[in-house]
XYZ file of C-alpha atoms in Angstrom:
771
model
C -59.997 88.434 -65.619
C -57.890 87.817 -62.411
C -57.834 84.157 -60.916
C -56.276 82.520 -58.149
C -53.015 82.106 -59.984
C -52.450 85.760 -58.831
C -52.755 85.836 -54.913
C -53.645 89.181 -53.645
C -52.007 90.913 -50.521
C -53.314 89.092 -47.455
C -54.032 91.427 -44.656
C -52.937 90.705 -41.035
C -56.187 89.405 -39.902
C -56.037 86.503 -42.612
C -52.566 85.496 -41.801
C -53.863 82.920 -39.301
C -55.206 80.967 -42.150
C -51.565 79.927 -43.066
C -50.372 79.637 -39.499
C -49.799 75.684 -39.957
C -47.518 76.032 -42.730
C -45.825 79.452 -42.587
C -44.531 81.603 -39.794
C -47.034 84.366 -38.767
C -46.412 87.801 -37.174
C -47.598 87.785 -33.370
C -49.718 90.462 -32.123
C -48.214 91.096 -28.803
C -45.792 94.043 -28.678
C -42.988 91.996 -26.975
C -43.556 89.208 -29.591
C -43.436 91.829 -32.327
C -40.100 93.446 -30.951
C -38.556 89.900 -30.764
C -39.669 89.024 -34.247
C -38.367 92.331 -35.553
C -34.958 91.516 -34.069
C -34.981 88.184 -35.736
C -35.923 89.549 -39.047
C -33.277 92.154 -38.921
C -30.729 89.391 -38.169
C -31.919 87.265 -41.233
C -31.910 90.267 -43.377
C -28.189 90.941 -42.209
C -27.276 87.395 -43.093
C -28.758 87.412 -46.486
C -27.244 90.791 -47.335
C -23.683 89.796 -46.524
C -23.272 88.119 -49.844
C -19.362 88.391 -49.756
C -19.430 86.024 -46.787
C -19.590 82.606 -48.084
C -20.195 81.422 -44.544
C -23.185 83.735 -43.696
C -24.843 82.881 -47.021
C -24.787 79.065 -46.578
C -25.898 79.300 -43.038
C -28.807 81.862 -43.313
C -31.563 79.402 -43.563
C -32.636 76.098 -42.074
C -31.106 72.790 -43.197
C -33.293 70.238 -45.168
C -35.164 67.648 -43.351
C -33.883 64.281 -44.304
C -37.257 62.942 -45.406
C -38.924 66.094 -46.844
C -37.132 67.592 -49.957
C -37.090 71.197 -49.370
C -35.405 73.958 -51.538
C -35.341 77.588 -50.264
C -34.813 81.017 -51.969
C -34.590 84.517 -50.421
C -36.022 87.349 -52.619
C -35.286 91.035 -52.244
C -38.583 92.596 -52.872
C -37.032 96.072 -53.793
C -35.757 94.715 -57.211
C -37.297 91.314 -57.383
C -33.984 89.310 -57.298
C -33.015 86.133 -55.753
C -30.227 86.790 -53.167
C -29.840 83.373 -51.741
C -30.328 79.725 -52.772
C -29.727 76.781 -50.621
C -28.065 73.489 -52.059
C -31.351 72.063 -53.071
C -32.487 75.210 -54.819
C -29.138 75.108 -56.703
C -29.931 71.919 -58.056
C -33.165 73.071 -59.359
C -31.833 75.870 -61.470
C -28.188 74.805 -62.046
C -25.264 77.257 -61.767
C -27.059 80.780 -61.796
C -24.876 83.563 -60.492
C -26.582 85.405 -57.704
C -28.126 87.923 -57.504
C -30.330 87.245 -60.380
C -33.985 88.553 -61.360
C -36.528 86.051 -60.085
C -38.030 85.486 -63.625
C -34.456 84.715 -64.982
C -33.999 82.201 -62.075
C -37.290 80.562 -62.894
C -36.555 80.376 -66.611
C -33.119 78.908 -66.017
C -34.741 76.119 -63.701
C -37.488 75.532 -66.286
C -40.411 76.435 -64.086
C -43.980 76.513 -65.728
C -47.519 76.485 -64.506
C -49.344 72.916 -64.938
C -50.411 73.732 -68.312
C -46.792 74.371 -69.548
C -46.832 78.281 -69.534
C -43.577 79.841 -68.330
C -44.178 81.451 -65.003
C -42.965 84.678 -66.047
C -45.712 84.870 -68.706
C -48.583 83.356 -66.361
C -47.759 85.750 -63.343
C -47.090 82.871 -61.270
C -46.267 82.380 -57.428
C -42.724 83.612 -57.738
C -43.730 87.055 -58.940
C -46.378 87.104 -56.228
C -43.847 86.272 -53.561
C -41.243 88.816 -54.964
C -43.981 91.492 -54.782
C -44.347 90.615 -50.869
C -47.636 88.505 -51.122
C -48.315 85.394 -49.251
C -48.564 82.234 -51.470
C -50.382 79.530 -49.300
C -49.462 76.862 -51.861
C -49.586 76.148 -55.537
C -48.422 73.262 -57.740
C -45.901 74.190 -60.618
C -44.026 72.095 -63.054
C -40.243 71.824 -63.178
C -39.237 70.966 -66.666
C -35.424 71.097 -67.334
C -35.935 70.746 -70.937
C -37.812 74.073 -70.987
C -34.892 75.922 -69.382
C -33.479 79.125 -70.976
C -30.036 77.675 -70.352
C -29.411 75.739 -73.760
C -26.941 73.362 -72.301
C -29.255 72.423 -69.399
C -32.184 71.965 -71.721
C -30.190 69.694 -74.046
C -29.224 67.492 -71.310
C -32.720 66.774 -70.000
C -34.478 63.835 -71.072
C -37.872 63.633 -72.761
C -39.524 62.776 -69.493
C -37.245 64.789 -67.377
C -40.000 66.882 -65.318
C -41.501 66.806 -61.681
C -44.142 68.662 -59.805
C -43.291 71.040 -57.045
C -45.458 72.738 -54.285
C -44.393 76.432 -53.942
C -45.234 78.233 -50.670
C -43.860 81.821 -49.890
C -44.268 84.608 -47.390
C -42.650 88.017 -46.668
C -39.526 87.553 -44.352
C -39.197 91.317 -43.365
C -41.654 93.830 -41.840
C -43.009 96.416 -44.246
C -41.062 99.118 -42.520
C -37.829 97.298 -42.814
C -34.929 99.087 -44.744
C -34.472 95.680 -46.628
C -37.708 93.901 -47.560
C -37.349 90.277 -48.200
C -39.362 87.221 -48.930
C -38.891 83.519 -48.492
C -39.820 80.767 -51.106
C -39.986 77.117 -50.224
C -40.209 74.394 -52.876
C -41.545 70.919 -52.001
C -41.059 67.856 -54.371
C -44.213 65.962 -55.085
C -44.793 62.495 -56.944
C -46.856 63.395 -59.794
C -50.170 61.349 -60.051
C -50.281 59.074 -63.189
C -51.389 60.177 -66.734
C -54.675 58.092 -66.313
C -56.172 60.270 -63.749
C -58.100 63.514 -64.884
C -56.598 66.861 -64.004
C -59.048 67.549 -61.101
C -58.032 64.197 -59.439
C -54.223 65.224 -60.141
C -54.609 68.427 -58.468
C -56.348 67.161 -55.548
C -53.534 64.344 -54.967
C -51.047 67.266 -55.219
C -52.745 69.220 -52.424
C -53.086 66.078 -50.094
C -49.467 65.315 -50.518
C -48.288 68.941 -49.891
C -50.486 69.173 -46.815
C -48.589 66.024 -45.345
C -45.176 67.587 -46.647
C -45.622 71.023 -45.106
C -46.676 70.157 -41.451
C -43.391 71.716 -40.172
C -42.597 73.671 -36.959
C -40.159 76.666 -37.143
C -38.361 78.054 -34.149
C -35.708 80.701 -33.654
C -33.345 81.327 -30.659
C -30.954 84.328 -29.834
C -27.448 82.816 -28.619
C -26.711 86.443 -27.540
C -28.855 86.149 -24.474
C -28.119 84.157 -21.534
C -28.929 80.310 -21.999
C -29.820 80.928 -25.859
C -33.653 81.352 -25.257
C -36.347 80.939 -27.823
C -37.511 84.276 -29.243
C -40.046 83.103 -31.614
C -42.073 79.967 -32.590
C -44.719 79.279 -35.162
C -48.230 78.064 -34.355
C -47.101 74.546 -35.791
C -44.637 74.249 -32.928
C -47.373 75.177 -30.407
C -49.663 72.529 -31.972
C -46.897 69.860 -31.934
C -45.745 70.508 -28.422
C -48.707 71.953 -26.644
C -46.854 75.004 -25.219
C -48.286 78.215 -26.072
C -46.276 81.165 -27.607
C -45.886 82.745 -24.203
C -44.967 79.478 -22.441
C -42.202 78.858 -24.848
C -40.439 82.234 -25.708
C -37.876 83.347 -23.161
C -36.986 79.711 -22.257
C -34.101 77.234 -23.674
C -35.663 74.617 -25.950
C -34.586 71.903 -23.400
C -37.913 72.145 -21.668
C -39.120 69.558 -24.417
C -36.632 66.860 -22.979
C -37.591 64.345 -20.469
C -36.546 61.310 -18.582
C -36.254 58.960 -21.651
C -34.522 61.567 -23.788
C -31.125 60.060 -25.090
C -28.204 61.806 -23.463
C -26.053 61.280 -26.333
C -28.518 63.097 -28.776
C -28.679 65.980 -26.397
C -24.699 66.004 -26.113
C -24.319 66.064 -29.974
C -26.897 68.819 -30.244
C -25.108 70.858 -27.482
C -21.738 70.427 -29.081
C -23.161 71.485 -32.561
C -24.482 74.684 -31.119
C -21.270 75.435 -29.178
C -19.303 74.861 -32.438
C -21.770 77.147 -34.439
C -22.402 74.256 -36.803
C -25.661 72.961 -38.259
C -27.012 69.542 -37.137
C -30.036 67.247 -37.878
C -30.964 64.748 -35.196
C -33.962 63.011 -33.854
C -34.548 62.753 -30.261
C -37.513 61.756 -27.858
C -39.253 64.852 -26.512
C -42.463 65.416 -24.317
C -45.391 67.421 -24.914
C -47.053 69.713 -22.333
C -49.495 67.091 -21.394
C -46.445 64.400 -20.661
C -46.954 62.397 -23.829
C -43.681 61.393 -25.604
C -43.151 61.845 -29.255
C -40.163 61.486 -31.572
C -38.961 64.911 -32.870
C -36.610 65.344 -35.722
C -34.707 68.541 -35.404
C -32.695 70.528 -38.122
C -30.761 73.618 -36.457
C -28.734 76.148 -38.544
C -26.736 78.978 -37.168
C -27.512 82.485 -38.574
C -24.610 84.917 -39.052
C -24.662 88.601 -39.714
C -22.652 90.323 -42.626
C -19.726 90.480 -40.320
C -19.743 86.753 -39.589
C -21.228 87.037 -36.089
C -23.645 84.573 -34.876
C -26.933 86.289 -34.232
C -29.499 83.397 -34.146
C -30.166 79.576 -34.424
C -33.173 78.815 -36.838
C -34.767 75.285 -36.206
C -37.033 73.021 -38.147
C -38.929 70.495 -36.040
C -41.211 67.666 -37.158
C -43.033 64.995 -35.439
C -41.895 61.761 -36.774
C -43.289 59.491 -34.144
C -45.419 57.459 -36.710
C -42.252 57.155 -39.017
C -40.119 55.838 -36.217
C -42.714 53.214 -34.985
C -42.851 52.008 -38.547
C -39.264 51.815 -38.756
C -38.982 49.991 -35.421
C -41.649 47.518 -36.422
C -39.882 46.904 -39.772
C -36.540 46.554 -38.012
C -38.205 44.122 -35.435
C -39.662 42.144 -38.268
C -36.337 42.011 -40.155
C -34.414 41.077 -36.861
C -37.055 38.335 -36.391
C -36.419 37.113 -39.951
C -32.662 37.166 -39.416
C -32.716 35.148 -36.009
C -35.026 32.684 -37.688
C -32.454 32.094 -40.600
C -29.734 31.791 -37.830
C -31.466 29.391 -35.950
C -32.233 27.243 -39.079
C -28.431 27.184 -39.805
C -27.596 26.086 -36.365
C -30.378 23.572 -35.942
C -31.344 21.705 -39.202
C -34.084 20.179 -37.299
C -36.108 23.414 -37.176
C -35.306 24.460 -40.842
C -38.974 24.313 -41.827
C -40.244 26.367 -38.864
C -37.522 28.959 -39.607
C -38.641 29.265 -43.276
C -42.301 29.701 -42.256
C -41.299 32.400 -39.722
C -39.366 34.224 -42.435
C -42.029 34.108 -44.740
C -44.509 35.416 -42.229
C -42.350 38.352 -41.422
C -41.966 39.118 -45.268
C -45.862 38.703 -45.737
C -46.286 41.137 -42.687
C -44.180 43.699 -44.529
C -46.047 43.204 -47.615
C -49.436 43.477 -45.869
C -48.466 46.905 -44.327
C -47.262 48.333 -47.561
C -50.488 47.295 -49.334
C -52.618 48.628 -46.550
C -50.917 51.994 -46.712
C -51.259 52.289 -50.372
C -54.897 50.857 -50.426
C -56.346 52.979 -47.530
C -54.810 56.179 -48.482
C -56.172 55.844 -51.945
C -59.803 56.982 -51.160
C -61.711 59.749 -49.492
C -64.877 58.025 -49.127
C -65.447 56.384 -45.892
C -67.660 53.441 -47.146
C -65.112 52.713 -49.771
C -62.310 52.826 -47.006
C -64.232 50.363 -44.728
C -64.692 47.984 -47.625
C -60.915 48.089 -48.436
C -60.116 47.623 -44.905
C -62.393 44.602 -44.632
C -60.724 43.191 -47.782
C -57.261 43.457 -46.147
C -58.528 41.626 -43.049
C -60.716 38.819 -44.329
C -59.813 36.102 -44.741
C -56.068 36.728 -44.493
C -56.136 37.863 -40.784
C -59.491 36.777 -39.542
C -62.771 35.006 -40.632
C -64.804 38.017 -40.039
C -64.281 41.472 -38.929
C -66.369 44.251 -37.269
C -65.447 47.942 -37.193
C -67.083 50.315 -34.643
C -66.943 54.011 -35.259
C -67.478 56.671 -32.497
C -67.986 60.313 -32.595
C -66.040 63.059 -30.738
C -68.247 62.300 -27.573
C -67.527 58.511 -27.670
C -71.034 57.577 -28.766
C -71.238 54.948 -31.521
C -71.988 56.721 -34.771
C -71.633 53.640 -37.209
C -70.415 50.254 -37.825
C -69.161 48.213 -40.623
C -68.624 44.228 -41.045
C -67.542 41.714 -43.569
C -67.478 37.803 -43.226
C -65.620 35.353 -45.468
C -68.812 33.505 -46.106
C -70.843 36.725 -46.799
C -73.648 36.305 -44.140
C -74.886 39.816 -44.796
C -78.119 39.479 -42.937
C -76.545 37.984 -39.843
C -73.947 40.612 -39.764
C -76.716 43.271 -39.903
C -78.504 41.773 -36.936
C -75.315 41.431 -34.933
C -74.446 45.281 -35.541
C -78.007 46.258 -34.358
C -77.898 44.079 -31.242
C -74.328 44.879 -30.400
C -74.847 48.769 -30.581
C -78.075 48.354 -28.412
C -76.275 46.112 -25.784
C -72.748 47.157 -25.295
C -71.875 46.411 -21.630
C -68.581 47.393 -19.791
C -67.311 43.767 -20.139
C -67.440 43.732 -23.804
C -63.942 44.002 -25.515
C -65.242 46.768 -27.730
C -66.323 48.764 -24.728
C -62.970 48.212 -22.946
C -60.961 49.111 -26.026
C -62.780 52.296 -26.514
C -62.295 53.339 -22.732
C -58.654 52.433 -22.465
C -57.260 52.940 -26.103
C -55.567 49.456 -25.470
C -55.887 46.180 -27.525
C -57.891 43.361 -25.917
C -56.946 39.821 -26.608
C -59.412 36.904 -25.944
C -57.590 33.653 -27.280
C -60.445 31.531 -26.444
C -64.128 32.794 -25.880
C -65.649 30.558 -23.157
C -69.197 30.505 -21.981
C -68.578 32.704 -19.098
C -66.699 35.150 -21.196
C -69.579 35.204 -23.855
C -72.201 35.747 -21.102
C -70.536 38.606 -19.560
C -69.778 40.334 -22.910
C -73.095 39.616 -24.527
C -75.908 39.262 -22.085
C -78.705 39.327 -24.518
C -79.572 35.762 -25.722
C -80.367 37.034 -29.205
C -76.915 38.423 -29.651
C -75.313 35.349 -28.420
C -77.469 33.394 -30.990
C -76.357 35.533 -34.015
C -72.744 35.292 -32.723
C -73.035 31.495 -32.717
C -74.326 31.566 -36.396
C -71.338 33.871 -37.461
C -68.868 31.703 -35.397
C -67.142 33.214 -32.450
C -64.171 31.160 -31.188
C -61.300 33.622 -30.560
C -61.410 37.562 -30.742
C -58.766 40.431 -30.963
C -60.008 44.052 -30.569
C -57.631 46.909 -31.196
C -58.280 50.753 -31.088
C -58.350 52.920 -34.125
C -56.382 55.978 -32.955
C -55.128 58.955 -35.102
C -53.914 62.337 -34.064
C -54.539 61.363 -30.394
C -58.186 60.801 -30.862
C -59.905 57.372 -30.654
C -62.001 56.874 -33.634
C -63.326 53.560 -33.026
C -62.269 49.973 -32.720
C -61.300 46.945 -35.007
C -62.482 43.557 -34.119
C -61.172 40.533 -35.676
C -62.840 37.264 -35.085
C -62.143 33.612 -35.628
C -65.184 31.384 -36.066
C -63.649 28.117 -35.051
C -60.773 26.693 -32.912
C -58.917 25.944 -36.065
C -57.630 29.640 -35.687
C -56.926 31.380 -32.614
C -55.295 34.850 -31.972
C -52.209 35.011 -29.947
C -50.087 37.677 -28.524
C -47.773 37.899 -31.634
C -51.029 38.923 -33.616
C -51.458 42.018 -31.472
C -48.573 44.026 -32.990
C -49.680 43.106 -36.505
C -53.411 44.335 -35.762
C -52.040 47.532 -34.064
C -49.966 48.463 -36.850
C -52.871 47.865 -39.496
C -55.305 49.830 -37.096
C -52.873 52.692 -36.889
C -52.829 53.025 -40.715
C -56.298 52.613 -41.013
C -57.137 55.266 -38.382
C -54.839 57.721 -39.937
C -56.794 57.122 -43.341
C -60.071 57.388 -41.595
C -59.126 60.688 -39.924
C -58.191 62.221 -43.302
C -61.454 61.222 -44.583
C -63.151 62.737 -41.629
C -61.372 66.114 -42.194
C -62.024 66.000 -45.969
C -65.770 65.557 -45.113
C -65.961 68.226 -42.693
C -64.312 70.633 -45.284
C -66.706 69.309 -47.904
C -69.718 69.792 -45.750
C -68.606 73.344 -44.915
C -68.443 73.799 -48.709
C -71.938 72.361 -49.378
C -73.398 74.580 -46.807
C -71.776 77.582 -48.096
C -72.826 76.728 -51.561
C -76.563 76.589 -50.568
C -76.344 79.973 -48.822
C -74.498 81.749 -51.334
C -76.085 80.671 -54.720
C -79.392 82.118 -55.085
C -82.915 80.651 -55.851
C -83.935 82.584 -58.949
C -87.258 84.524 -58.110
C -90.204 84.113 -60.297
C -90.800 87.567 -62.211
C -93.581 88.178 -64.704
C -92.492 88.549 -68.128
C -89.106 87.011 -67.557
C -87.835 83.318 -67.892
C -84.804 82.729 -66.049
C -82.309 79.913 -65.674
C -78.717 79.615 -64.389
C -75.877 77.107 -64.157
C -72.729 76.902 -62.036
C -69.520 74.760 -62.113
C -66.815 75.244 -59.587
C -63.113 74.742 -60.289
C -62.248 73.686 -56.859
C -61.836 70.128 -55.732
C -62.468 70.750 -52.361
C -65.674 72.812 -52.539
C -68.850 73.054 -54.874
C -68.739 76.782 -55.015
C -66.053 79.421 -55.847
C -65.653 83.139 -56.432
C -68.112 83.495 -59.464
C -71.542 84.559 -58.760
C -74.970 85.390 -60.509
C -78.010 87.162 -59.091
C -81.519 88.208 -60.243
C -83.679 90.703 -58.386
C -87.315 91.909 -58.698
C -86.859 95.536 -57.593
C -89.539 97.784 -55.828
C -90.350 99.627 -58.901
C -91.170 96.481 -60.873
C -87.813 96.556 -62.819
C -85.577 93.634 -63.099
C -81.855 93.702 -61.869
C -79.533 91.341 -63.002
C -75.760 90.720 -62.057
C -72.916 88.452 -62.878
C -69.404 88.787 -61.257
C -66.058 87.108 -60.563
C -64.117 87.497 -57.367
C -60.368 86.789 -57.508
C -59.645 82.870 -56.682
C -61.985 79.712 -56.850
C -62.063 78.217 -53.485
C -64.019 78.580 -50.126
C -62.060 81.802 -49.234
C -63.176 83.231 -52.630
C -66.836 81.976 -52.025
C -66.861 83.843 -48.888
C -65.750 87.073 -50.403
C -68.204 86.501 -53.207
C -71.006 86.213 -50.522
C -70.160 89.664 -49.083
C -69.782 91.285 -52.415
C -73.153 89.979 -53.587
C -74.840 91.162 -50.479
C -73.411 94.735 -51.093
C -74.640 94.758 -54.613
C -78.098 93.658 -53.387
C -78.468 96.250 -51.007
C -77.172 99.066 -53.208
C -79.294 97.900 -55.927
C -82.680 97.649 -53.628
C -81.853 101.061 -52.031
C -81.117 102.901 -55.289
C -84.566 102.091 -56.783
C -84.351 103.265 -60.334
C -80.672 104.445 -60.124
C -78.120 104.383 -62.628
C -76.171 101.299 -62.871
C -72.962 102.859 -63.181
C -73.550 104.770 -60.128
C -74.683 101.592 -58.235
C -71.373 99.807 -59.238
C -69.379 102.838 -58.071
C -71.081 102.659 -54.707
C -70.206 99.054 -54.370
C -66.635 99.766 -55.366
C -66.317 102.242 -52.545
C -67.934 99.950 -49.836
C -65.809 96.951 -50.955
C -62.613 99.123 -50.601
C -63.728 100.873 -47.601
C -64.748 97.692 -45.499
C -62.203 95.434 -46.900
C -64.676 92.779 -47.639
C -63.246 91.243 -50.834
C -60.307 91.479 -53.297
C -60.556 92.529 -56.865
C -63.446 91.532 -58.825
C -65.102 92.009 -62.167
C -68.913 92.476 -62.463
C -71.606 93.483 -64.742
C -74.793 94.896 -63.444
C -78.072 95.945 -65.405
C -81.493 97.109 -64.835
C -84.131 96.186 -67.311
C -87.455 98.427 -67.238
C -90.704 96.800 -68.705
C -92.105 98.147 -71.933
C -95.033 100.613 -71.713
C -97.141 98.872 -74.188
C -97.248 95.287 -75.695
C -94.907 94.605 -78.570
C -92.463 97.311 -77.466
C -88.987 96.399 -76.420
C -87.636 96.268 -72.999
C -85.175 98.871 -71.948
C -81.841 97.655 -70.331
C -79.463 100.083 -68.639
C -75.981 98.120 -68.408
C -72.768 99.051 -66.575
C -69.508 96.956 -66.562
C -66.497 96.760 -64.193
C -63.779 94.855 -66.298
C -66.313 91.796 -67.098
C -66.801 90.060 -70.389
C -69.537 91.513 -72.539
C -73.042 90.195 -72.246
C -74.744 88.451 -75.375
C -78.071 88.799 -76.611
C -79.722 86.017 -78.516
C -82.449 87.107 -80.766
C -85.636 85.205 -81.584
C -84.404 84.266 -84.861
C -81.042 82.781 -83.585
C -78.889 85.457 -84.199
C -76.510 86.570 -81.393
C -75.458 90.345 -80.666
C -72.540 91.243 -78.487
C -73.298 94.046 -75.941
C -69.964 95.746 -75.921
C -69.089 99.312 -75.930
C -69.300 99.940 -72.108
C -66.538 98.970 -69.808
C -64.871 100.132 -66.625
C -62.067 99.447 -64.056
C -62.463 96.224 -61.971
C -64.025 96.415 -58.601
C -61.191 96.999 -55.842
C -58.816 99.048 -57.866
C -59.832 102.949 -57.728
C -63.026 103.960 -55.627
C -62.859 107.325 -57.464
C -63.197 105.783 -60.813
C -66.640 107.100 -62.636
C -68.643 104.398 -64.291
C -70.738 104.928 -67.324
C -73.924 103.151 -68.344
C -75.195 102.073 -71.788
C -78.931 101.860 -72.877
C -79.868 98.765 -74.879
C -83.323 97.695 -76.212
C -84.219 93.964 -75.983
C -86.924 92.831 -78.222
C -89.675 90.605 -77.140
C -88.606 86.953 -77.222
C -84.749 87.757 -77.055
C -82.547 86.072 -74.461
C -79.706 87.839 -72.519
C -76.856 85.665 -71.562
C -74.420 86.817 -68.834
C -71.454 84.661 -67.982
C -67.952 84.592 -66.285
C -64.667 84.209 -67.928
C -64.263 80.557 -67.159
C -66.545 79.851 -69.912
C -64.376 81.579 -72.687
C -60.718 81.092 -71.289
C -58.798 78.204 -72.730
C -54.795 77.658 -72.726
C -53.317 79.082 -75.785
C -56.491 80.982 -76.844
C -57.174 84.617 -76.162
C -60.422 85.812 -74.952
C -61.850 87.146 -78.293
C -61.495 83.629 -79.547
C -63.248 82.364 -76.560
C -66.124 84.723 -76.970
C -66.456 83.736 -80.686
C -66.714 80.250 -79.845
C -69.504 80.970 -77.237
C -71.389 83.053 -79.678
C -71.208 80.085 -82.305
C -72.559 77.698 -79.582
C -75.520 79.911 -78.770
C -76.133 80.308 -82.654
C -76.278 76.408 -82.990
C -78.598 75.985 -79.961
C -81.802 74.287 -81.310
C -84.119 75.982 -78.830
C -84.150 79.272 -76.949
C -85.246 77.812 -73.660
C -83.011 79.738 -70.991
C -82.101 76.464 -69.190
C -81.215 74.496 -72.447
C -79.168 77.511 -73.493
C -77.140 77.550 -70.206
C -76.290 73.828 -70.923
C -75.517 74.507 -74.537
C -73.229 77.519 -73.511
C -71.201 75.425 -71.147
C -70.894 72.535 -73.558
C -70.340 68.999 -73.074
C -66.719 69.128 -71.932
C -66.004 72.231 -69.983
C -62.425 73.091 -69.155
C -62.950 73.132 -65.175
C -59.644 75.116 -64.738
C -61.694 78.095 -63.458
C -65.222 78.707 -62.112
C -68.080 79.092 -64.540
C -71.413 80.947 -63.965
C -74.030 81.464 -66.556
C -77.393 83.302 -66.253
C -79.856 83.297 -69.209
C -83.131 85.744 -69.118
C -85.622 85.559 -71.809
C -87.968 88.648 -71.989
C -91.426 87.921 -72.956
């Protein structure tokens, strides 16, 4: 059965789904002409293998803080024709060109279960065949290398996890068809986490690591204009494709751009040399950001310059953190120097140094603590524990929606005071005047410091006497409110409060609070994005998984498990129909993949099957599957899939068996559990997968189902295990059904799944008892 370990050819319309990570082909004719020119230059650079210069300069340099290894694969014979320095480090000294499977074996690449990629048909084979790979985790195990010397030199724990992305580099009509593969190094989660949590952590880290913008310029044209940018560049800069192409990339520069960095960049381009630098650029809306740029010249087979390929990354947050860190260290050094020069202030200098060190430790703890959860309530609790009592006596967090309306609050006090905080939240949200610090912060996205809250300030910020009363109970002497801003959106405000005059906030507390709020806001926005995706998945699940109808004479139950960490539904499905002629239609299928995209394809496929089955009446199941296959391929609604469809006719008299007509499209055989507990395999009928050959004629098989027997249909996620073939998995399932103490369909479904399902693939089970 196919799974998401073998991505299928993604049509042009679906390429936009990968736009933030991989370059996509523009739709406009002029863009297509320009991209074809660049692709041709890249092909010439890679094909000139005799020229060491062109081979080394054919692809972008590596960003300093994102480890990237790059391969170029010739699709015609599946060979690696180019590897940059980082890729050479992965596989050792392998002479190019070399078959992709040979390169992977030398590197020691396996899937996460330890199976070699060549045997498991992994992402390298898919990219070599010209298919897009949006991202997949693989394991690099040098000790498993086919090179005995390399394997012998690897330690017992010498392995790491890589995130693989790939896409065709050439157009389909190019004389030479090439593909590009990018490997990103990831820190593997600890062994104490379950496989599902590990895979989710890998996905989250890969999303951060692959937010890269690609650009290509043509130095053969006047002023070296841009001829192609990917959508990540547009999202980062704010300039659309048409606004960027045809212009020199200097339009991103502005009044505060450092001239030395510009001069260094210009000199490197004039010398036709690679360069990596960081400079201040400006988006279309005028906001400044720090842009780390890596530019590499591309030469053709004759050694002539044809393009510059750039990789650009928004590193503003990193620069800010580094600036804060440098400022903290500078303050610490200055304090130490002052202490050495003035012995009288030695104690104060030590305190200042300790405070600087404590601040760095707090920021490090905040990053690790806040990024370790995808639950908003848990995140807010973690934020409160960081603030109280270390930074404040109590803290109040206000969350707002995309329209600026308050959507939620959270609070914590060093003395508990849960009821008082609840009353404060209710009164504060109901009465939030313009003079209130929270309102001012939400409006301006700038901090508001109130070192001492006087009666006049309190009256203006809290006109409601009940609110002032509860604030007095909580203790409100000094207050600092900072915005929660992430990805240029204000998510809310963080308010730190001192309850007595023993603690007062000052100007030097603002930077610390802002640093903490930036980290908290980024973690909150990650949670928001995750919850949006999860909500979509739950909605999709409710709409795609059917409610089983009540059919006289049939007792039905179903069970579903999704392998996806981001969705509760995948590519497997089941269905039960009470057809117009009073017969019963049943189906179980499995679409390639187990994610939201597979679920969407599954919904299309199930809808086509329902329409064909309902319209056919008493039609032959084999003919119905054939019609579904033709519609799937003609309408391009789904990739390949397996499916079994059956139509059960009622007995003509009491005591006689039901008559089942059964057709199969590459799906595991159904099982029939008789009333005495014996289990029969309904094999002997099979056919090609849906989506392979629309001309294939499908056959049906007639089966008699005795009264009291239970028919069990399932998908291959129930029987596939690493290191075990499918026959062994079916045999184990048959034994579980034999051992089931009852024949209730719901209980049989749970018994079939078992107490410890594998969860590597989606699982769907449908059980029907015929009475």
